[in-house]
């Protein structure tokens, strides 16, 4: 039998980690995580952490553009960490850290700021939106938000960035900054791209059939991972429906389709098949679906789905020691990688 020394095993594990592609994503600690975040982001993170060298982080510096209260920010950071771990993000597998624990990001941000231009920053849609929505607080951090985001990504020389469509412009800017840097100082950075499993991410609309679930708005139409059983049932029972289909095999209106989407995510296949049949034609007759029963079933399955996540997250939030351990472990991993990159960057820029 082949016997490996401890050193060889460590080297082997290291080379396996190093040869995997680097995945990175950031989560802003604003508001409460919801079902849309779970199925759009966290579920994918959990799958990716086995296949890639993953860096996931809580973007607390990014949140400072709106000057949040210090204590509230800290609470929000802890909650986001706890909720992600409760969803299955594994601090042993991925580097899961808080942005402000990695000062190398701020240093890279400084260098990249010298390569980014006022005109291009002012043109970004998120900036223009903010200028409109908060005209009294158009600070420089807001303007250079995409530069900080590029630094987040490039600090680990990440190539795959699991983000939604709304981040496409920031991704394009990150690629531009990487190219500009490489062109001026020599090749340091690969170009990062948005990446997700499968062609389409599941889209989860609000329970009122209007728009998406939201971390801070539209709270009655959003299912939060922190919602208690009563609240989950209440929100689902109030979800928008109508008098039901009158013809066989009708096309489902958006708000009904969305409830079926939710059911597919949390209920058994048999349950989904039964209600689908009842919507169309079943042994008990045509279009016999009763939305009251349908929502009751969905509510029970949703409660069973969210409850363990909520409870694990709550446990972690009340266990400060455990939480700090997780955050420290993430910071150590992230800094090990970031300090390698920043060495190359300093050498390239400063000589
Ligand atoms: N801007 C992202 C958002 O609003 C969060 C974010 C910050 C991010 N830095 C990142 C996402 C780096 C991916 C990579 O959701």
Short mmCIF file of N, CA and C and ligand atoms in Angstrom, two decimals, residues 24-26 28 57 59 62 145 149 152-153 161 163 167 170, ligand 1:
data_model
loop_
_atom_site.label_atom_id
_atom_site.label_comp_id
_atom_site.label_asym_id
_atom_site.label_seq_id
_atom_site.Cartn_x
_atom_site.Cartn_y
_atom_site.Cartn_z
N UNK A 24 -15.79 33.62 -5.79
CA UNK A 24 -15.96 34.61 -4.73
C UNK A 24 -17.31 35.30 -4.84
N UNK A 25 -17.95 35.50 -3.70
CA UNK A 25 -19.14 36.35 -3.72
C UNK A 25 -19.31 37.10 -2.41
N UNK A 26 -19.97 38.25 -2.49
CA UNK A 26 -20.18 39.09 -1.32
C UNK A 26 -21.66 39.30 -1.04
N UNK A 28 -24.21 41.88 1.12
CA UNK A 28 -24.29 43.09 1.95
C UNK A 28 -25.13 42.85 3.19
N UNK A 57 -18.02 36.40 1.53
CA UNK A 57 -17.78 37.39 2.58
C UNK A 57 -18.98 38.31 2.80
N UNK A 59 -20.11 41.99 3.16
CA UNK A 59 -19.57 43.26 2.65
C UNK A 59 -19.95 44.42 3.56
N UNK A 62 -19.02 48.00 2.25
CA UNK A 62 -19.97 48.50 1.24
C UNK A 62 -21.19 49.14 1.88
N UNK A 145 -17.94 52.68 -5.28
CA UNK A 145 -18.46 51.36 -4.89
C UNK A 145 -17.98 50.24 -5.84
N UNK A 149 -15.73 46.87 -5.01
CA UNK A 149 -16.20 45.54 -5.39
C UNK A 149 -15.16 44.81 -6.24
N UNK A 152 -12.55 43.54 -3.95
CA UNK A 152 -13.03 42.33 -3.27
C UNK A 152 -12.73 41.08 -4.09
N UNK A 153 -12.97 41.21 -5.38
CA UNK A 153 -12.86 40.05 -6.27
C UNK A 153 -11.40 39.77 -6.60
N UNK A 161 -17.72 34.48 -10.21
CA UNK A 161 -18.40 35.28 -9.22
C UNK A 161 -19.91 35.01 -9.29
N UNK A 163 -23.25 35.85 -8.91
CA UNK A 163 -24.08 37.02 -8.62
C UNK A 163 -25.26 37.03 -9.59
N UNK A 167 -25.82 42.63 -11.09
CA UNK A 167 -24.40 42.93 -10.83
C UNK A 167 -23.55 42.94 -12.10
N UNK A 170 -21.24 45.99 -12.57
CA UNK A 170 -20.10 45.95 -11.64
C UNK A 170 -19.06 44.92 -12.08
N1 LIG B 1 -22.62 44.66 -4.72
C1 LIG B 1 -23.07 43.36 -4.29
C2 LIG B 1 -24.57 43.43 -4.01
O1 LIG B 1 -25.11 44.48 -3.90
C3 LIG B 1 -22.35 42.87 -3.07
C4 LIG B 1 -20.89 42.71 -3.30
C5 LIG B 1 -19.89 43.49 -2.82
C6 LIG B 1 -20.27 41.72 -4.11
N2 LIG B 1 -18.67 43.04 -3.22
C7 LIG B 1 -18.87 41.95 -4.04
C8 LIG B 1 -20.75 40.65 -4.88
C9 LIG B 1 -17.96 41.16 -4.73
C10 LIG B 1 -19.85 39.86 -5.56
C11 LIG B 1 -18.46 40.12 -5.49
O2 LIG B 1 -25.19 42.39 -3.88
#
